[in-house]
Coordinates of C-alpha atoms and ligand atoms in Angstrom, one line a residue:
X146 CA 73.9 127.6 92.2
X147 CA 73.2 124.2 92.4
X148 CA 72.2 125.1 96.2
X149 CA 69.0 126.1 98.1
X150 CA 68.3 129.7 98.2
X151 CA 65.6 132.0 101.4
X152 CA 63.1 131.2 97.9
X153 CA 62.7 127.9 98.3
X154 CA 61.7 127.1 102.3
X155 CA 59.1 128.7 104.6
X156 CA 60.0 130.5 106.9
X157 CA 57.3 131.4 108.9
X158 CA 56.9 132.0 112.3
X159 CA 60.6 130.4 113.1
X160 CA 63.7 131.7 114.1
X161 CA 66.2 132.2 111.1
X162 CA 70.3 132.2 112.0
X163 CA 71.5 134.9 109.3
X164 CA 75.3 134.5 109.2
X165 CA 76.0 137.8 107.2
X166 CA 78.9 139.8 106.2
X167 CA 79.1 143.3 109.1
X168 CA 83.0 143.0 109.3
X169 CA 83.1 146.9 108.2
X170 CA 85.5 149.5 108.3
X171 CA 85.4 151.5 111.2
X172 CA 86.7 155.0 112.9
X173 CA 86.2 156.1 117.1
X174 CA 82.9 153.4 117.0
X175 CA 81.2 154.4 114.6
X176 CA 80.4 152.8 110.7
X177 CA 82.7 154.6 107.8
X178 CA 81.5 152.5 105.2
X179 CA 77.5 150.6 105.7
X180 CA 77.8 148.9 102.2
X181 CA 77.8 145.6 103.6
X182 CA 75.0 146.6 105.9
X183 CA 73.7 147.8 102.7
X184 CA 74.6 144.8 100.8
X185 CA 72.5 141.5 103.0
X186 CA 69.3 144.6 103.8
X187 CA 67.2 142.7 101.0
X188 CA 67.9 138.9 102.7
X189 CA 66.8 140.5 105.9
X190 CA 63.7 142.5 105.0
X191 CA 62.4 139.3 103.3
X192 CA 62.7 136.9 105.8
X193 CA 61.7 140.0 107.8
X194 CA 58.3 140.1 106.0
X195 CA 57.8 136.1 105.7
X196 CA 57.3 136.5 109.1
X197 CA 60.5 135.1 110.3
X198 CA 62.3 135.7 113.8
X199 CA 65.9 137.6 111.9
X200 CA 68.9 136.8 114.0
X201 CA 71.2 137.7 113.0
X202 CA 75.5 136.5 113.2
X203 CA 78.5 138.4 112.1
X204 CA 82.2 138.6 112.9
X205 CA 83.7 142.3 112.6
X206 CA 87.5 142.7 112.8
X207 CA 89.8 139.6 114.1
X208 CA 89.2 140.1 118.2
X209 CA 91.8 135.7 118.4
X210 CA 88.5 134.1 120.8
X211 CA 88.1 136.9 123.1
X212 CA 86.0 139.9 124.0
X213 CA 87.5 143.2 122.8
X214 CA 85.3 146.2 123.6
X215 CA 85.8 148.2 120.2
X216 CA 84.9 145.0 118.5
X217 CA 81.2 145.1 119.9
X218 CA 78.6 145.5 116.8
X219 CA 76.9 147.8 118.9
X220 CA 77.7 150.6 116.4
X221 CA 76.9 148.3 113.6
X222 CA 72.9 147.8 115.6
X223 CA 72.4 150.6 115.1
X224 CA 73.2 151.5 111.2
X225 CA 71.0 148.8 110.8
X226 CA 68.3 149.9 112.6
X227 CA 68.8 153.3 110.6
X228 CA 68.7 151.9 107.7
X229 CA 66.4 149.0 107.3
X230 CA 63.9 150.8 108.6
X231 CA 64.0 148.5 111.9
X232 CA 63.6 148.0 115.3
X233 CA 67.1 146.1 115.7
X234 CA 68.2 144.5 119.0
X235 CA 71.2 143.6 119.6
X236 CA 72.7 141.2 122.6
X237 CA 75.6 140.8 124.3
X238 CA 76.3 137.4 123.4
X239 CA 76.2 134.7 120.7
X240 CA 75.0 131.7 121.8
X241 CA 73.3 130.7 125.4
X242 CA 70.5 131.5 128.3
X243 CA 69.9 135.5 128.2
X244 CA 70.4 135.5 123.6
X245 CA 67.2 132.1 124.2
X246 CA 65.3 134.8 126.3
X247 CA 65.8 137.2 123.8
X248 CA 64.9 135.3 120.9
X249 CA 61.7 133.9 122.3
X250 CA 60.5 137.6 122.9
X251 CA 60.8 138.4 118.6
X252 CA 58.1 138.6 117.4
X253 CA 57.5 138.0 113.6
X254 CA 59.6 140.1 111.9
X255 CA 61.7 141.4 114.6
X256 CA 65.6 141.1 114.1
X257 CA 68.0 140.9 116.4
X258 CA 71.9 141.4 116.2
X259 CA 73.7 138.5 118.3
X260 CA 77.6 139.9 119.3
X261 CA 80.1 139.4 117.0
X262 CA 80.6 135.3 116.5
X263 CA 85.2 136.1 117.4
X264 CA 84.6 136.1 121.1
X265 CA 84.4 132.6 120.9
X266 CA 87.5 130.6 120.5
X267 CA 85.3 128.3 119.5
X268 CA 83.9 130.0 116.1
X269 CA 87.6 129.8 114.2
X270 CA 88.3 126.7 114.8
X271 CA 85.3 125.6 113.9
X272 CA 84.3 123.5 117.2
X273 CA 81.4 121.7 117.1
X274 CA 80.3 122.5 120.1
X275 CA 79.6 126.1 119.4
X276 CA 78.3 125.5 116.4
X277 CA 75.5 123.0 117.4
X278 CA 75.1 126.0 120.3
X279 CA 74.2 128.2 117.6
X280 CA 71.9 126.0 115.8
X281 CA 70.0 125.6 119.1
X282 CA 69.0 129.2 118.3
X283 CA 67.0 128.4 115.6
X284 CA 65.6 125.9 113.2
X285 CA 67.2 127.5 110.1
X286 CA 69.9 129.2 108.4
X287 CA 70.6 131.2 106.2
X288 CA 73.7 132.2 104.9
X289 CA 74.5 135.5 103.6
X290 CA 77.8 136.0 104.5
X291 CA 79.2 135.9 100.8
X292 CA 82.3 137.7 102.3
X293 CA 83.4 135.2 105.2
X294 CA 81.9 132.3 102.4
X295 CA 86.2 131.0 103.1
X296 CA 86.4 130.4 106.2
X297 CA 85.2 127.4 107.4
X298 CA 84.5 128.7 111.2
X299 CA 81.2 127.3 113.6
X300 CA 78.7 130.5 112.3
X301 CA 80.0 130.7 108.4
X302 CA 79.6 126.1 108.0
X303 CA 79.4 123.7 110.8
X304 CA 75.9 125.2 112.1
X305 CA 75.0 124.0 108.6
X306 CA 75.7 120.3 109.8
X307 CA 73.5 120.8 111.6
X308 CA 69.9 122.9 111.1
X309 CA 68.0 122.9 107.6
X310 CA 71.2 125.4 105.2
X311 CA 70.7 128.0 102.6
X312 CA 71.3 130.1 99.9
X313 CA 70.6 134.3 101.1
X314 CA 70.1 136.7 97.9
X315 CA 73.5 137.9 98.2
X316 CA 75.5 135.3 98.9
X317 CA 73.0 134.2 95.3
X318 CA 74.1 137.2 93.4
X319 CA 78.1 137.5 94.4
X320 CA 78.6 133.2 93.0
X321 CA 76.2 134.2 89.6
X322 CA 78.1 137.8 88.6
X323 CA 81.9 136.3 89.4
X324 CA 81.2 132.4 87.8
X325 CA 79.8 134.7 84.6
X326 CA 83.2 136.0 84.9
X327 CA 85.4 133.6 86.6
X328 CA 84.3 130.9 83.3
X329 CA 85.4 130.9 80.2
X330 CA 87.3 135.0 81.8
X331 CA 87.6 137.3 79.2
X332 CA 91.1 138.2 78.5
X333 CA 93.5 139.9 79.1
X334 CA 93.0 139.3 82.1
X335 CA 94.2 141.0 85.2
X336 CA 93.9 140.9 88.8
X337 CA 95.6 144.1 91.0
X338 CA 96.5 142.8 94.2
X339 CA 97.1 145.4 97.2
X340 CA 96.6 146.1 100.6
X341 CA 98.0 145.5 104.2
X342 CA 96.7 141.0 105.2
X343 CA 100.1 140.2 103.3
X344 CA 99.9 137.4 104.5
X345 CA 96.5 136.5 103.0
X346 CA 97.3 136.8 99.8
X347 CA 100.2 136.1 99.0
X348 CA 98.4 132.8 98.9
X349 CA 95.8 133.1 96.4
X350 CA 99.1 134.3 93.2
X351 CA 99.3 131.2 93.4
X352 CA 95.8 129.6 92.5
X353 CA 95.8 132.7 90.1
X354 CA 98.9 132.6 88.0
X355 CA 96.7 129.5 86.7
X356 CA 94.5 132.4 85.2
X357 CA 95.3 135.7 84.1
X358 CA 97.6 137.2 81.3
X359 CA 98.5 140.2 84.0
X360 CA 99.0 140.5 87.8
X361 CA 99.2 143.8 89.5
X362 CA 100.9 143.6 93.3
X363 CA 100.5 147.0 94.4
X364 CA 99.6 148.7 98.3
X365 CA 101.7 146.0 102.1
X366 CA 101.5 143.1 99.5
X367 CA 104.5 144.8 97.8
X368 CA 107.4 145.2 99.6
X369 CA 107.7 141.8 100.1
X370 CA 108.3 141.3 96.4
X371 CA 110.5 145.0 96.2
X372 CA 112.7 142.8 99.3
X373 CA 112.6 139.1 97.3
X374 CA 114.3 141.3 93.8
X375 CA 117.3 142.7 96.7
X376 CA 116.4 145.5 97.4
X377 CA 116.1 147.6 101.2
X378 CA 112.4 148.4 101.9
X379 CA 113.2 150.5 105.0
X380 CA 110.5 150.5 107.5
X381 CA 107.4 149.4 104.7
X382 CA 105.3 146.7 106.4
X383 CA 107.5 143.6 105.1
X384 CA 106.7 139.5 106.2
X385 CA 109.8 138.0 106.0
X386 CA 109.1 135.0 106.4
X387 CA 107.1 135.0 102.5
X388 CA 109.8 136.9 101.4
X389 CA 111.1 133.3 99.2
X390 CA 107.6 132.5 98.7
X391 CA 107.0 135.9 96.9
X392 CA 111.5 135.2 95.1
X393 CA 109.1 132.1 93.7
X394 CA 106.0 133.7 92.7
X395 CA 108.7 136.2 90.3
X396 CA 110.3 132.6 88.8
X397 CA 107.1 130.5 87.7
X398 CA 105.3 134.5 86.9
X399 CA 108.5 133.7 84.2
X400 CA 107.4 130.2 83.2
X401 CA 103.9 130.8 82.8
X402 CA 104.7 133.9 80.4
X403 CA 102.6 135.8 83.0
X404 CA 103.1 139.9 83.2
X405 CA 104.1 140.0 86.2
X406 CA 104.0 144.2 87.7
X407 CA 104.8 145.6 90.6
X408 CA 106.4 149.3 91.8
X409 CA 108.5 151.1 89.6
X410 CA 108.6 154.1 92.6
X411 CA 107.3 153.9 95.5
X412 CA 105.6 157.5 97.5
X413 CA 108.1 157.2 101.5
X414 CA 107.2 159.1 104.2
X415 CA 109.2 159.6 107.5
X416 CA 105.9 159.2 109.5
X417 CA 102.1 158.0 108.6
X418 CA 100.6 161.0 109.4
X419 CA 99.0 163.0 106.7
X420 CA 101.7 165.0 107.5
X421 CA 104.7 163.6 107.5
X422 CA 107.8 164.6 104.9
X423 CA 107.6 162.7 101.2
X424 CA 109.7 161.2 98.3
X425 CA 109.6 159.5 95.7
X426 CA 112.0 157.1 95.0
X427 CA 112.9 154.3 92.9
X428 CA 112.0 150.7 94.4
X429 CA 115.9 150.6 94.5
X430 CA 116.2 153.6 96.7
X431 CA 114.1 153.2 99.1
X432 CA 115.9 155.2 103.0
X433 CA 116.8 152.4 105.7
X434 CA 114.7 155.5 107.8
X435 CA 111.3 155.4 105.7
X436 CA 108.2 154.0 104.5
X437 CA 106.6 153.2 101.6
X438 CA 103.4 154.4 101.9
X439 CA 102.2 154.5 98.2
X440 CA 102.9 153.8 94.9
X441 CA 104.4 156.8 92.7
X442 CA 103.2 158.4 89.5
X443 CA 105.5 156.5 87.0
X444 CA 104.2 153.1 88.9
X445 CA 100.7 154.6 88.6
X446 CA 100.7 155.4 84.2
X447 CA 101.7 151.3 83.7
X448 CA 98.6 149.8 85.6
X449 CA 96.7 152.0 84.2
X450 CA 97.9 151.5 80.3
X451 CA 97.3 147.8 81.4
X452 CA 93.9 148.1 82.7
X453 CA 93.2 150.4 80.1
X454 CA 94.2 147.1 77.8
X455 CA 92.1 144.0 79.9
X456 CA 89.1 142.3 79.4
X457 CA 88.1 141.5 82.7
X458 CA 90.1 142.8 85.3
X459 CA 89.3 141.7 89.8
X460 CA 90.9 144.4 91.8
X461 CA 91.3 143.2 95.6
X462 CA 93.1 145.9 98.1
X463 CA 93.9 148.9 98.3
X464 CA 97.7 150.5 95.9
X465 CA 99.0 153.2 99.2
X466 CA 97.1 153.7 102.6
X467 CA 94.5 155.8 101.0
X468 CA 92.0 156.5 103.8
X469 CA 95.2 159.7 103.5
X470 CA 94.9 161.9 101.2
X471 CA 99.0 162.0 100.4
X472 CA 98.3 157.8 100.1
X473 CA 95.2 158.1 97.6
X474 CA 97.1 158.9 94.7
X475 CA 97.4 155.0 93.5
X476 CA 94.6 153.9 94.6
X477 CA 92.6 156.5 93.0
X478 CA 95.0 156.0 89.4
X479 CA 94.0 152.6 89.7
X480 CA 90.2 153.2 90.2
X481 CA 90.5 156.3 87.8
X482 CA 91.6 153.9 84.9
X483 CA 89.5 151.7 85.8
X484 CA 86.2 154.0 85.3
X485 CA 87.0 155.4 82.1
X486 CA 87.7 152.1 81.0
X487 CA 84.5 151.2 78.7
X488 CA 85.9 147.9 77.5
X489 CA 86.9 146.3 80.3
X490 CA 84.4 143.9 83.3
X491 CA 86.1 144.9 86.7
X492 CA 85.1 143.7 89.9
X493 CA 86.5 144.9 92.3
X494 CA 86.4 143.2 95.8
X495 CA 87.5 143.7 99.4
X496 CA 86.2 145.5 102.3
X497 CA 88.7 148.7 101.7
X498 CA 89.5 148.2 98.1
X499 CA 85.4 149.1 98.3
X500 CA 85.3 152.1 100.4
X501 CA 87.9 153.7 97.8
X502 CA 86.0 153.2 95.2
X503 CA 83.2 154.9 97.2
X504 CA 85.6 157.9 98.6
X505 CA 86.4 158.7 95.2
X506 CA 82.9 158.6 93.9
X507 CA 83.8 156.2 91.2
X508 CA 81.1 151.9 92.9
X509 CA 79.1 153.0 89.8
X510 CA 82.0 153.1 86.9
X511 CA 82.7 149.7 88.1
X512 CA 81.2 146.4 86.4
X513 CA 80.4 144.7 89.7
X514 CA 82.0 145.8 93.2
X515 CA 81.9 142.3 95.1
X516 CA 81.3 142.5 99.2
X517 CA 83.9 139.9 99.5
X518 CA 87.2 140.5 99.8
X519 CA 89.9 137.2 100.2
X520 CA 86.1 135.3 99.4
X521 CA 86.0 137.2 96.3
X522 CA 89.6 136.3 96.1
X523 CA 89.4 132.5 96.3
X524 CA 86.3 132.0 93.5
X525 CA 88.2 133.8 91.1
X526 CA 90.8 131.0 91.9
X527 CA 88.6 128.7 91.6
X528 CA 87.9 127.4 95.0
X529 CA 85.3 125.9 96.7
X530 CA 83.9 128.0 99.4
X531 CA 83.2 126.1 101.8
X532 CA 80.0 128.3 103.7
X533 CA 78.7 127.4 100.3
X534 CA 79.3 123.9 100.3
X535 CA 77.4 123.8 103.4
X536 CA 74.5 124.1 102.1
X537 CA 72.1 122.3 101.3
X538 CA 71.7 120.8 97.2
X539 CA 68.6 122.0 95.5
Ligands
ATP781 N1 102.5 150.9 101.7 C1 101.1 150.4 103.0 N2 101.4 149.9 103.9 C2 100.9 149.3 105.1 N3 99.4 149.6 104.6 C3 99.1 150.2 103.3 C4 99.7 150.6 102.0 N4 99.5 150.0 100.8 C5 98.3 149.4 101.6 N5 97.8 149.8 103.0 C6 96.6 149.4 103.7 O1 95.9 148.2 103.0 C7 94.9 148.5 104.2 C8 93.7 147.7 103.3 O2 94.4 145.5 103.4 P1 93.3 145.4 103.5 O3 94.9 143.8 102.8 O4 92.3 144.3 103.9 O5 92.6 145.2 101.8 P2 90.9 144.6 101.9 O6 91.0 145.3 100.0 O7 90.2 145.6 102.9 O8 90.9 143.9 101.2 P3 89.8 142.4 102.7 O9 88.4 142.8 102.3 O10 91.1 141.4 101.7 O11 90.7 142.6 104.1 C9 94.4 149.6 103.8 O12 94.0 150.4 105.5 C10 95.2 150.6 103.4 O13 95.4 151.0 104.6
3PG782 O1 86.4 141.6 105.2 C1 86.0 140.1 105.0 O2 87.1 139.7 104.4 C2 85.6 139.0 105.4 O3 84.7 139.9 106.2 C3 86.5 137.6 106.5 O4 87.8 138.7 107.2 P1 88.8 138.1 107.7 O5 90.0 138.1 106.6 O6 89.0 138.5 109.1 O7 88.5 136.6 107.6

């Protein structure tokens, strides 16, 4: 990496604004997967041991510039305290005089977590004033939020214009491992894209079509493609205004010789719950009152075959609503195929995909579990991540 890291600077006695990605899955106010918090610990511990005053900043969810009570970082602070064994001070704001006063009370090695930075409209707009307000809290900026490095926001990019800016250990490790896989990828190279953030992910496919040999589409994303083939999708997740784009991807895949795999059968349900009535239907027979929540057994077999014949697989986004056992089969089948494919280098990206692999106890069978979802995808597409670009060169 040609960017400076925490090892290149002296942080003793300095206030370090450390951007982390604590955008973790939550349920009923509790953190349900702590992978991203654990992943940030080496940098936090190091800064603390070096005598820095560690001010952590993160987003959680998409509160769209407003305070959303359920998206406060209090539960995250508690989890961090438990995992790090350090007292973690939590502020209810992310900048300003009250925060400054709390930072002034921190001892060397102390750790403080700011409130969700996305409670402020300026964060996602990369507002220079907000970036300056963040910078005013600290002497040094450390970016360890690989998962948010594809966003040019005030706490991931703007702040780096004001104070010395370096990478944390997690950021370094992610760039190194993913960079190795990407430069000269082993082939066949397969991308598996699923999940629910259709708008985010559909654009990524455009670039991947120039890189990979196989694309597997699953999860909520699949229905926009099923619609593009001219089939009705009932009540399934659908991004109507992306149907034409999906169509064009199918054409491009043909032109470029990329094998494009979509579900051939679907588990549909009459309700979004474990107790729903379900049936397995082919993609041209989704009943109008039902919604597709998982891929069916035939699709799973096809996907497993492609995976086992690949040398490099990147996987982002679950194949179905894996949180509900009734719709976890497709995601589990993909995870198992990856676990069994000994000759395949597997890169898992995305909070939910990582959580799924954990849930099936297969995490240690994967080659690399990235803490980045969209970030790992954009990196693998070959894009320069703004959060990385903004850091000081070596
Ligand atoms: N068919 C479907 N209908 C509705 N939701 C689905 C469907 N399939 C999967 N999902 C949901 O998609 C969610 C995950 O989507 P998401 O795009 O956030 O993936 P991710 O792996 O977390 O990636 P990222 O970190 O980039 O967000 C899960 O909560 C899952 O229940
Ligand atoms: O979960 C992620 O991929 C990162 O935390 C970024 O979140 P975002 O997609 O809401 O920007």
